[in-house]
XYZ file of C-alpha atoms in Angstrom:
734
model
C 65.137 -57.722 -10.299
C 65.007 -57.521 -6.518
C 66.048 -53.870 -6.692
C 63.260 -53.214 -9.196
C 60.640 -54.830 -6.928
C 61.884 -52.783 -3.972
C 61.727 -49.582 -6.014
C 58.162 -50.405 -7.084
C 57.072 -50.981 -3.470
C 58.617 -47.682 -2.381
C 56.854 -45.854 -5.251
C 53.464 -47.319 -4.323
C 53.850 -46.447 -0.648
C 55.014 -42.884 -1.347
C 52.307 -42.328 -3.947
C 49.629 -43.645 -1.578
C 50.870 -41.413 1.229
C 50.947 -38.419 -1.079
C 47.433 -39.127 -2.340
C 46.183 -39.489 1.227
C 47.853 -36.237 2.265
C 46.408 -34.528 -0.796
C 42.905 -35.772 -0.024
C 43.039 -34.629 3.595
C 44.200 -31.164 2.598
C 41.596 -30.605 -0.170
C 38.486 -28.481 0.514
C 35.009 -29.725 -0.341
C 31.732 -28.241 -1.598
C 28.756 -28.933 0.693
C 25.168 -28.866 -0.635
C 22.355 -28.499 1.907
C 18.723 -28.883 0.843
C 16.483 -26.856 3.182
C 12.760 -27.694 3.460
C 9.864 -27.012 5.816
C 9.127 -29.792 8.292
C 5.341 -29.502 7.900
C 4.950 -30.090 4.150
C 8.522 -30.512 2.858
C 8.228 -27.280 0.874
C 11.517 -26.004 -0.538
C 12.555 -22.848 1.320
C 13.895 -20.464 -1.317
C 16.073 -17.828 0.338
C 16.949 -19.833 3.462
C 20.566 -19.383 4.564
C 23.394 -21.671 5.613
C 26.254 -19.970 7.466
C 29.481 -21.119 9.124
C 30.290 -18.315 11.541
C 33.839 -19.428 12.324
C 34.744 -19.276 8.626
C 32.477 -16.331 7.724
C 31.238 -18.549 4.906
C 27.595 -18.584 3.860
C 25.154 -19.397 1.064
C 21.488 -18.815 0.243
C 19.087 -21.534 -0.942
C 18.210 -21.281 -4.621
C 14.876 -22.040 -6.279
C 15.501 -25.759 -5.650
C 16.009 -25.141 -1.944
C 19.731 -25.924 -2.191
C 22.399 -23.844 -0.457
C 25.933 -24.625 -1.704
C 28.864 -23.841 0.608
C 31.948 -23.582 -1.599
C 35.413 -24.843 -0.674
C 34.736 -25.811 2.941
C 38.144 -26.683 4.445
C 39.056 -29.851 6.307
C 37.594 -30.214 9.774
C 34.326 -30.342 11.686
C 32.095 -27.296 11.331
C 28.826 -26.002 12.804
C 26.445 -24.729 10.103
C 23.641 -22.399 11.193
C 20.476 -22.893 9.085
C 17.861 -20.124 9.249
C 14.828 -18.792 7.413
C 12.323 -16.066 8.203
C 9.307 -17.501 10.025
C 11.123 -20.709 11.057
C 13.171 -21.789 14.054
C 16.911 -21.906 13.297
C 18.775 -25.228 13.361
C 22.455 -26.171 13.643
C 23.959 -28.850 11.389
C 27.330 -30.444 12.084
C 29.395 -31.402 9.032
C 32.799 -33.000 8.637
C 35.210 -32.518 5.735
C 36.138 -34.805 4.137
C 32.806 -36.591 4.428
C 29.305 -36.448 3.003
C 28.785 -33.678 0.448
C 24.967 -33.487 0.555
C 22.578 -32.952 3.457
C 18.862 -32.302 3.906
C 17.448 -30.417 6.867
C 13.850 -29.556 7.786
C 12.973 -26.373 9.671
C 10.002 -26.006 11.997
C 7.635 -23.080 11.656
C 7.841 -20.668 14.587
C 4.786 -18.522 15.313
C 6.998 -16.048 17.149
C 8.996 -15.462 13.968
C 8.004 -13.645 10.806
C 4.776 -14.786 9.200
C 4.440 -15.354 5.495
C 2.385 -12.717 3.701
C -0.792 -13.821 1.941
C -2.112 -11.155 -0.431
C -5.892 -10.662 -0.635
C -6.229 -8.041 -3.379
C -5.592 -10.586 -6.159
C -8.213 -12.935 -4.654
C -5.584 -15.688 -4.766
C -4.399 -17.599 -1.695
C -0.847 -17.678 -2.996
C 1.910 -16.223 -0.907
C 3.515 -12.885 -1.699
C 6.620 -14.519 -3.175
C 4.709 -16.662 -5.671
C 2.540 -13.902 -7.178
C 3.512 -12.737 -10.699
C 1.620 -9.461 -10.175
C 3.873 -6.884 -8.526
C 2.359 -5.964 -5.157
C 3.733 -3.676 -2.471
C 2.932 -4.565 1.106
C 2.741 -2.403 4.222
C 1.994 -4.145 7.510
C 3.374 -5.416 10.789
C 5.789 -3.152 12.620
C 5.840 -0.571 9.808
C 2.087 -0.090 10.101
C 2.360 0.316 13.888
C 4.832 3.145 13.311
C 2.627 4.850 10.712
C -0.393 4.601 13.050
C 1.598 6.460 15.677
C 2.688 9.135 13.198
C -0.912 9.843 12.135
C -3.733 8.147 14.026
C -6.551 10.102 12.341
C -6.290 8.905 8.720
C -4.261 6.829 6.259
C -2.522 9.702 4.451
C 0.771 9.104 6.281
C 0.843 5.421 5.342
C 0.349 6.159 1.663
C 2.453 9.317 1.398
C 5.641 7.581 2.470
C 5.375 4.783 -0.088
C 7.773 5.300 -3.017
C 6.146 6.922 -6.041
C 2.947 7.920 -4.201
C 2.076 11.569 -3.644
C -0.685 12.855 -1.378
C -1.990 15.945 -3.147
C -3.816 18.412 -0.888
C -6.721 19.903 -2.844
C -8.021 22.432 -0.299
C -6.417 24.491 2.452
C -9.801 25.144 4.023
C -10.873 21.507 4.364
C -7.411 19.795 4.162
C -8.807 17.322 1.596
C -6.175 15.079 0.032
C -6.073 12.960 -3.105
C -3.773 10.011 -3.733
C -1.537 10.132 -6.806
C 0.231 6.977 -7.915
C 3.125 7.551 -10.328
C 1.999 11.085 -11.128
C -1.612 10.301 -12.100
C -4.672 11.970 -10.563
C -6.517 10.407 -7.663
C -9.543 9.431 -9.747
C -7.345 6.809 -11.451
C -6.701 4.904 -8.197
C -9.218 2.526 -6.645
C -9.488 2.517 -2.854
C -10.724 -0.826 -1.534
C -11.429 -2.068 1.969
C -11.452 -5.855 2.288
C -11.906 -5.947 -1.484
C -14.979 -3.670 -1.472
C -14.976 -0.394 -3.484
C -16.413 1.834 -0.751
C -14.743 5.162 -1.527
C -14.203 7.716 -4.266
C -16.745 9.571 -6.383
C -18.507 12.383 -4.548
C -16.485 11.768 -1.358
C -13.306 12.532 -3.340
C -10.433 13.750 -1.186
C -12.534 13.379 1.953
C -12.167 9.573 1.662
C -8.493 9.681 2.592
C -9.249 11.902 5.601
C -12.026 9.637 6.892
C -10.222 6.281 7.109
C -8.420 5.797 10.446
C -5.736 3.078 10.303
C -5.921 1.309 13.691
C -8.096 -1.634 12.563
C -6.148 -2.203 9.336
C -3.933 -5.289 9.270
C -2.114 -4.630 6.003
C -2.042 -2.383 2.945
C -1.661 -3.965 -0.483
C -0.699 -1.600 -3.294
C -0.737 -2.552 -6.975
C 0.767 0.069 -9.266
C -0.273 0.130 -12.886
C -3.506 -0.893 -14.569
C -5.549 -3.206 -12.347
C -8.927 -2.837 -14.042
C -8.902 -6.532 -14.971
C -9.095 -7.389 -11.271
C -11.689 -4.887 -10.070
C -13.146 -3.078 -13.064
C -13.009 0.578 -14.038
C -11.094 3.193 -12.119
C -7.841 1.324 -11.439
C -5.804 2.864 -14.264
C -2.971 4.045 -11.986
C -3.420 1.196 -9.534
C -5.336 0.138 -6.469
C -4.926 0.232 -2.699
C -6.601 -2.568 -0.746
C -6.850 -2.107 3.013
C -7.215 -5.513 4.676
C -8.741 -5.203 8.147
C -8.084 -7.390 11.169
C -10.234 -10.485 11.672
C -11.136 -12.231 14.953
C -8.618 -14.590 16.513
C -9.052 -17.005 19.422
C -6.789 -14.754 21.458
C -8.776 -11.620 22.235
C -7.329 -8.265 21.250
C -8.107 -4.835 22.663
C -6.289 -1.633 21.685
C -7.082 1.718 23.268
C -5.276 4.701 21.738
C -5.258 8.323 22.905
C -3.290 11.006 21.014
C -2.917 14.747 21.462
C -1.029 17.273 19.343
C 0.382 20.749 19.897
C -1.689 21.716 16.831
C -4.834 21.547 18.998
C -5.939 18.060 17.934
C -7.160 15.076 19.984
C -7.854 11.555 18.718
C -9.262 8.487 20.443
C -9.240 5.058 18.764
C -10.314 1.678 20.057
C -10.295 -1.780 18.478
C -11.606 -5.064 19.893
C -11.700 -8.554 18.424
C -12.481 -11.985 19.767
C -13.649 -15.370 18.520
C -15.464 -18.374 19.904
C -16.199 -21.703 18.235
C -19.057 -20.438 16.025
C -19.066 -16.668 16.428
C -16.555 -13.867 16.268
C -16.677 -10.095 16.348
C -14.591 -6.998 15.770
C -15.417 -3.441 16.781
C -13.550 -0.325 15.750
C -14.411 3.198 16.889
C -12.680 6.517 16.245
C -13.262 10.090 17.390
C -11.149 13.015 16.196
C -11.469 16.601 17.383
C -9.385 19.369 15.842
C -9.527 23.076 16.615
C -8.793 25.503 13.797
C -5.003 25.828 13.621
C -2.997 28.656 12.039
C 0.808 28.220 12.131
C 1.304 31.011 9.545
C -0.126 33.792 11.696
C -2.318 35.104 8.851
C -5.536 34.443 10.813
C -6.636 31.829 8.253
C -6.814 28.151 9.253
C -4.291 25.660 7.910
C -6.094 22.841 9.703
C -9.896 23.135 9.812
C -12.046 22.867 12.915
C -13.071 19.206 12.770
C -15.361 16.741 14.486
C -15.161 13.239 13.042
C -16.631 10.029 14.457
C -16.440 6.497 12.969
C -17.976 3.247 14.215
C -17.367 -0.077 12.456
C -18.790 -3.283 14.029
C -18.477 -6.662 12.278
C -19.979 -10.049 13.162
C -18.477 -13.343 11.959
C -20.264 -16.701 11.848
C -18.494 -20.032 11.253
C -21.175 -22.666 10.509
C -18.446 -25.232 9.798
C -14.707 -25.496 9.334
C -15.253 -24.929 5.621
C -17.514 -21.868 5.731
C -17.250 -18.271 6.947
C -19.910 -15.585 6.852
C -19.478 -12.043 8.057
C -21.533 -8.846 8.142
C -20.094 -5.363 8.646
C -21.461 -1.871 9.075
C -19.446 1.336 8.831
C -20.879 4.686 9.912
C -18.964 7.981 9.715
C -19.952 11.530 10.550
C -17.508 14.278 9.597
C -17.852 18.046 10.037
C -14.940 20.326 9.145
C -14.888 24.118 8.831
C -11.934 26.163 7.631
C -11.512 29.864 6.973
C -10.790 33.028 8.938
C -10.337 32.199 12.613
C -12.615 34.933 13.928
C -15.351 33.854 11.526
C -15.041 30.227 12.621
C -15.382 31.177 16.302
C -18.393 33.389 15.511
C -16.784 36.777 16.243
C -17.798 38.147 12.835
C -19.220 37.141 9.489
C -17.008 36.376 6.523
C -15.412 33.564 4.568
C -15.548 29.963 5.765
C -15.773 26.653 3.961
C -17.780 23.906 5.653
C -17.798 20.252 4.617
C -20.418 18.272 6.488
C -20.700 14.660 5.430
C -22.031 11.325 6.577
C -21.265 7.850 5.292
C -23.027 4.515 5.850
C -21.651 1.298 4.358
C -22.706 -2.311 4.749
C -20.650 -5.349 3.764
C -21.627 -9.005 3.429
C -19.253 -11.842 2.597
C -19.769 -15.611 2.477
C -16.928 -18.046 1.742
C -17.591 -21.755 1.220
C -14.886 -24.372 0.758
C -16.366 -26.775 -1.804
C -13.551 -29.302 -2.026
C -9.983 -29.481 -0.797
C -8.911 -27.307 -3.739
C -11.947 -25.204 -4.688
C -14.097 -22.530 -3.044
C -16.989 -20.167 -3.747
C -17.345 -16.597 -2.520
C -20.372 -14.295 -2.584
C -20.133 -10.697 -1.387
C -22.139 -7.507 -1.474
C -21.795 -3.938 -0.273
C -24.181 -0.997 -0.156
C -22.797 2.491 0.321
C -24.497 5.816 1.028
C -22.619 9.132 1.169
C -24.091 12.570 1.830
C -22.112 15.809 1.635
C -22.849 19.508 2.019
C -20.135 21.903 0.807
C -21.130 25.318 2.150
C -19.464 28.561 1.015
C -20.570 32.137 1.738
C -22.352 32.516 -1.599
C -23.044 28.952 -2.695
C -23.967 25.478 -1.510
C -23.066 22.246 -3.259
C -24.839 19.241 -1.772
C -25.828 15.809 -2.898
C -26.178 12.120 -2.165
C -24.352 9.212 -3.742
C -25.516 5.613 -3.463
C -23.385 2.718 -4.678
C -23.850 -1.038 -4.715
C -21.393 -3.812 -5.448
C -22.176 -7.510 -5.822
C -19.733 -10.248 -6.797
C -19.632 -14.026 -7.115
C -16.311 -15.757 -7.709
C -15.122 -19.348 -7.904
C -11.561 -20.437 -7.157
C -9.886 -23.711 -7.939
C -6.317 -24.817 -7.347
C -4.358 -27.636 -8.891
C -0.745 -28.694 -8.547
C 0.515 -26.168 -11.082
C -2.375 -23.845 -11.846
C -4.909 -21.610 -10.075
C -8.136 -20.333 -11.633
C -10.432 -17.531 -10.486
C -13.716 -17.034 -12.361
C -16.279 -14.424 -11.428
C -18.911 -11.855 -12.253
C -19.949 -8.614 -10.600
C -22.501 -5.845 -10.772
C -21.663 -2.249 -9.846
C -24.152 0.610 -9.671
C -23.575 4.283 -8.859
C -26.174 7.000 -8.471
C -25.430 10.656 -7.692
C -28.332 12.944 -6.888
C -27.555 16.632 -6.463
C -29.787 18.347 -3.917
C -28.472 21.887 -4.464
C -29.694 24.297 -7.134
C -28.071 22.618 -10.156
C -29.084 19.361 -11.755
C -25.887 17.396 -12.285
C -27.266 13.965 -11.473
C -25.567 10.875 -12.891
C -26.471 7.170 -12.853
C -24.158 4.397 -14.039
C -24.480 0.602 -14.136
C -21.692 -1.823 -15.011
C -21.845 -5.602 -15.419
C -18.530 -7.456 -15.603
C -17.228 -11.006 -15.989
C -13.624 -11.970 -15.416
C -11.201 -14.887 -15.421
C -7.699 -15.039 -13.959
C -5.179 -17.860 -14.213
C -1.800 -18.444 -12.554
C 0.300 -21.232 -14.053
C 3.601 -22.656 -12.808
C 5.492 -23.125 -16.039
C 8.472 -24.473 -14.098
C 10.196 -24.023 -10.767
C 11.588 -20.721 -12.048
C 8.790 -19.315 -14.208
C 5.198 -18.463 -13.163
C 2.716 -16.904 -15.599
C -0.445 -14.980 -14.700
C -3.069 -14.054 -17.292
C -6.430 -12.376 -16.887
C -9.343 -11.132 -18.957
C -12.303 -8.965 -17.978
C -15.220 -7.743 -20.045
C -17.289 -4.876 -18.649
C -20.560 -3.741 -20.198
C -21.698 -0.265 -19.143
C -25.149 1.227 -19.659
C -24.001 4.435 -21.382
C -20.310 4.163 -22.147
C -19.922 0.936 -24.126
C -18.118 -2.371 -23.670
C -14.536 -2.700 -22.452
C -12.344 -5.778 -22.963
C -9.442 -5.711 -20.516
C -6.633 -8.284 -20.798
C -3.601 -8.384 -18.518
C -0.495 -10.564 -18.236
C 2.304 -10.903 -15.672
C 5.386 -13.109 -15.625
C 7.494 -13.990 -12.581
C 11.047 -15.312 -12.813
C 12.592 -16.892 -9.718
C 16.327 -16.901 -10.203
C 18.982 -18.392 -8.000
C 20.617 -16.631 -5.102
C 17.649 -14.448 -4.096
C 16.960 -12.853 -7.494
C 13.432 -12.412 -8.867
C 11.928 -10.367 -11.670
C 8.373 -9.474 -12.709
C 7.068 -8.182 -16.031
C 3.426 -7.184 -16.419
C 0.964 -5.061 -18.326
C -2.693 -4.524 -19.106
C -5.516 -2.247 -20.214
C -7.807 -0.054 -18.126
C -10.670 2.420 -18.298
C -12.503 5.050 -16.252
C -16.087 6.273 -16.641
C -16.219 10.109 -16.552
C -17.876 11.751 -13.563
C -18.059 15.211 -12.062
C -15.569 14.615 -9.248
C -12.046 15.463 -10.388
C -9.250 17.317 -8.582
C -9.801 20.338 -10.825
C -13.491 20.515 -9.907
C -12.674 20.108 -6.215
C -10.223 23.009 -6.446
C -12.962 25.381 -7.697
C -15.451 23.883 -5.191
C -17.602 22.608 -8.110
C -18.769 26.149 -8.829
C -19.905 26.750 -12.436
C -18.923 23.200 -13.454
C -21.378 21.814 -16.003
C -22.798 18.305 -15.802
C -21.220 15.325 -17.556
C -22.504 15.111 -21.146
C -22.777 11.391 -21.943
C -23.611 12.091 -25.590
C -20.387 14.007 -26.225
C -17.780 12.521 -23.897
C -15.988 9.171 -24.162
C -14.667 7.010 -21.363
C -10.971 7.344 -20.518
C -8.893 4.315 -21.509
C -5.321 3.278 -20.785
C -2.548 0.840 -21.460
C 0.510 0.270 -19.305
C 3.314 -2.028 -18.277
C 5.946 -2.403 -15.571
C 9.180 -4.319 -15.108
C 10.958 -4.850 -11.831
C 14.053 -6.615 -10.531
C 14.395 -7.732 -6.926
C 17.453 -9.092 -5.123
C 17.671 -10.276 -1.516
C 20.785 -11.571 0.194
C 21.991 -12.278 3.700
C 25.626 -11.318 4.041
C 25.847 -12.866 7.513
C 23.556 -13.841 10.394
C 23.286 -10.144 11.285
C 23.377 -8.384 7.927
C 20.664 -8.516 5.269
C 20.327 -6.451 2.103
C 17.596 -6.136 -0.522
C 17.050 -3.921 -3.552
C 14.082 -3.498 -5.875
C 14.195 -1.604 -9.150
C 10.965 -0.772 -10.988
C 10.400 0.723 -14.442
C 6.880 1.652 -15.543
C 4.835 3.296 -18.286
C 1.131 4.251 -18.394
C -0.657 6.063 -21.230
C -4.176 7.508 -20.866
C -6.311 8.248 -23.906
C -9.395 10.522 -23.881
C -8.256 12.061 -20.606
C -10.916 14.175 -18.920
C -10.136 17.916 -18.952
C -12.014 20.756 -17.232
C -11.874 23.916 -19.368
C -13.814 27.081 -20.054
C -17.068 26.336 -21.824
C -17.893 27.936 -25.208
C -21.265 28.716 -23.626
C -19.597 31.536 -21.654
C -21.025 32.789 -18.338
C -17.789 31.645 -16.621
C -18.940 28.053 -17.061
C -16.460 25.167 -16.929
C -17.056 22.108 -19.076
C -15.478 18.667 -19.422
C -13.741 17.693 -22.661
C -11.745 14.671 -23.812
C -8.059 15.428 -24.363
C -7.017 15.201 -28.046
C -3.795 13.368 -27.184
C -2.472 11.076 -24.462
C -1.218 11.690 -20.948
C 2.000 9.683 -20.681
C 3.457 8.735 -17.304
C 6.759 6.902 -17.185
C 9.491 6.589 -14.648
C 11.472 4.456 -12.261
C 11.440 3.606 -8.564
C 14.361 2.313 -6.513
C 14.014 0.815 -3.031
C 16.876 -0.471 -0.873
C 16.814 -1.988 2.586
C 19.717 -2.753 4.921
C 19.261 -4.694 8.178
C 21.930 -5.007 10.864
C 20.911 -6.471 14.206
C 18.413 -3.972 15.677
C 18.891 -1.377 12.926
C 17.085 -1.027 9.591
C 17.853 1.514 6.885
C 15.433 2.170 4.014
C 16.437 4.257 0.991
C 14.178 5.119 -1.937
C 14.122 7.255 -5.048
C 11.329 7.920 -7.552
C 11.686 9.491 -10.990
C 8.220 10.539 -12.228
C 7.951 11.880 -15.760
C 4.269 12.616 -16.456
C 3.752 14.449 -19.729
C 0.634 16.159 -21.098
C 1.090 15.386 -24.771
C -2.029 17.337 -25.712
C -0.362 20.635 -24.725
C 2.311 22.410 -26.733
C 5.768 21.248 -25.721
C 4.441 18.186 -23.874
C 5.003 19.802 -20.450
C 5.338 17.994 -17.155
C 2.003 17.603 -15.348
C 1.534 20.455 -12.830
C 2.090 19.723 -9.140
C 4.090 16.593 -9.929
C 7.710 16.506 -8.775
C 9.982 14.616 -11.169
C 12.441 13.722 -8.404
C 11.549 12.330 -4.972
C 13.793 10.572 -2.474
C 13.608 9.314 1.077
C 15.620 7.752 3.880
C 14.315 6.035 7.017
C 16.507 4.711 9.827
C 14.833 2.495 12.438
C 16.132 1.109 15.722
C 13.891 -1.596 17.174
C 14.249 -3.674 20.321
C 11.782 -5.238 22.721
C 11.821 -2.027 24.759
C 12.294 0.755 22.199
C 11.305 1.776 18.703
C 13.089 4.869 17.381
C 12.798 6.085 13.813
C 14.229 9.005 11.885
C 13.001 9.845 8.396
C 13.859 12.394 5.747
C 12.046 13.041 2.460
C 13.059 15.155 -0.503
C 10.479 16.612 -2.920
C 11.851 18.110 -6.113
C 10.758 21.147 -8.076
C 7.206 21.229 -9.466
C 5.346 23.265 -12.057
C 2.275 25.316 -11.203
C -0.575 25.614 -13.698
C 0.770 28.985 -14.904
C 4.154 27.436 -15.676
C 5.958 28.831 -12.614
C 8.524 26.481 -11.076
C 8.343 25.894 -7.319
C 11.217 25.328 -4.934
C 12.287 21.893 -3.794
C 12.222 21.053 -0.071
C 13.090 18.434 2.550
C 10.884 17.293 5.440
C 12.125 15.365 8.469
C 10.443 13.368 11.198
C 11.382 11.573 14.418
C 9.427 8.878 16.286
C 10.354 7.678 19.776
C 8.269 4.823 21.200
C 8.753 3.009 24.529
C 7.306 -0.476 24.698
C 5.814 -1.914 27.872
C 4.032 -5.151 28.672
C 0.767 -3.204 28.729
C 1.328 -1.214 25.490
C 3.269 1.796 24.192
C 4.079 5.403 24.993
C 5.335 7.545 22.127
C 6.218 10.992 20.854
C 6.241 11.820 17.154
C 7.945 14.940 15.798
C 6.464 15.243 12.308
C 8.111 17.742 9.950
C 10.182 19.058 12.859
C 12.061 21.493 10.583
C 8.658 23.134 9.941
C 8.741 23.039 6.136
C 5.459 24.549 4.930
C 4.381 26.322 1.788
C 3.944 29.725 3.414
C 7.728 29.808 3.961
C 8.242 29.627 0.185
C 5.226 31.416 -1.296
C 1.757 32.555 -0.207
C -1.011 29.982 0.006
C -3.724 32.595 -0.439
C -4.376 36.270 -1.144
C -7.151 38.300 0.493
C -9.038 41.073 -1.312
C -11.795 42.863 0.672
C -12.141 39.873 2.979
C -12.443 37.342 0.131
C -9.580 34.800 -0.133
C -8.135 33.587 -3.414
C -6.285 30.277 -3.099
C -3.026 29.307 -4.766
C -2.125 25.756 -5.766
C -0.767 23.631 -2.926
C 2.591 21.989 -3.585
C 4.071 21.660 -0.067
C 2.765 20.927 3.452
C 0.536 23.654 4.853
C 0.355 22.529 8.493
C 4.116 22.542 9.275
C 5.545 20.950 12.410
C 3.191 18.642 14.331
C 4.120 17.152 17.715
C 2.009 14.130 18.724
C 2.063 12.530 22.167
C 0.213 9.251 22.468
C -0.452 6.151 24.519
C -1.605 2.751 23.250
C -2.979 0.459 25.961
C -3.287 -3.265 25.240
C -5.047 -4.954 28.173
C -4.701 -8.285 26.361
C -3.646 -9.557 22.971
C -0.405 -7.564 23.262
C 1.294 -8.864 20.173
C 2.116 -7.587 16.743
C 2.512 -9.749 13.699
C 5.873 -9.859 12.007
C 5.964 -10.575 8.309
C 8.427 -11.761 5.742
C 8.019 -8.726 3.503
C 10.982 -9.153 1.182
């Protein structure tokens, strides 16, 4: 019996020692909940990383980062999130398995993006509508690449093509996902100030220095802003006054005989604030081809945009803005432009005057009212040797909207009135007046932590084109581990007008007026689906990928064809079948310390189903790709970019060649500002190297379609002086 008791004691001691040894050698899972210190908001995407073990995890939708199989010992865990100061947490294994840590916001870090184009105050990451954002450092780089207009910013966004419509004037039209420019709404601070008679000149007359961010919605957005947003919309959000004054002075010169001066000032006191933007661009006629015909027109362009802000209380903001632009550009034979002889030139002389008024009133802690109005006047003279096309267009836009926010739902209710009046002052009578009254409602509802639903409905009543009911829906899924997905779709419409790319190409000659009794408005339906994944592989390495699939169908598309009336007249008809645009866009981003690599690919399949064989839309490349490598430090910003444009079809069915353009930006940063050199298209890819851009018969030029750059290599040397306010906002744009 004694031997049995002794054996039992030995067994207990050995088993206890074994269990203790086993417990000290076993790894442990550690769960860290990461929140913001200010409001205890869960920080989805924050990272926890043990450098010594090369072990990390990303916070899921519940703000929890789970470190798997952490071995025995004491470890230092680095906790970080964009826009917040990093913290270090010490853990011991074995020990507690759950921790909570709060991060402080850091104004010197990346700022969270708030999108304005949806009228919601939700952050970028909590919007079901898919929105692309361009701002911060990327916008600084694009400003340096082209300080005269916004074409560079838009052209280098995946799936967007800038289509040049005239060699003489260098007009450009924006194409989103293969659809003509008339299907994209251009907004500035939410106001529809462009398009119509100004056409491709709009892109050329918007300098980018005062713009804070670009917001791009691809696919039907008519529910948000009414007709015209079938392909999407681009909202340019300008800078507003801050307590810290800001002054930017920018001077740029090019080897292509161009000079640009930009200045921007902003400042704010207790009750009043102001911003002032001014631009002057001077371009001599430039001919890189050596054919004595300008590829860049002789240009004088001046823009002045003052705004005054009044803050009657902490809950109210009122601002008034005025934008005035004068633009005179003449292209043609060089010796005709300089007055040595008479002959062919094309002159576009235009002036623009816009006013904007906006009043925002916070009614309660979770509701607000906004009233805004804009008046726009545009005058243009298009002068050719044997014809003049001139006219005036006056537009007005008035909107009232009410916003309310609850714990799980946001509502936006509103109504607007839009008027457009075109009065031709040349020999033909192609006047057109349109009035549209619209009411809309938009709701965003948090179904759960993972699912957010957005629904909207607009009804527009037009004076001559009927009533349009426009629903839309978007669904956001927030997965774990940095995965999100968005699915959305809606209806759209566009009122016919005279100003299409086809009419611009023939300089509006012999184009008959819009016949409201015979034509119908263009209508559309579309949808898109995207998948987004973001991960941090270590403290230094970050990777993200976004995959988009889309489809847009346009019914009653507006076509310009020979008129049965003869006399070389061109008349508008509705297409008997749909235009179908479908495709995919892929965007990838790698970050490693001071280096960033962006890769993109766009497949654009835009079919004209009303033509035999359903051919691809002319001047639309099915395959486009790009690569951008950036090196950024406090002292330097160096970027190399390369873009591939695939084969395109001309209107006669001929297939063009594909081509690659390359660019290099070198910028030196100082305490007082920046010095930079930009080598745009330094391999000098231009259309004249592939095929002629024009033919000349007895001194009269005949123009071919433009499918590649016409200006070739452009070297820009610039200086940006910041006497004060020398800071640039950084954004969490993933």
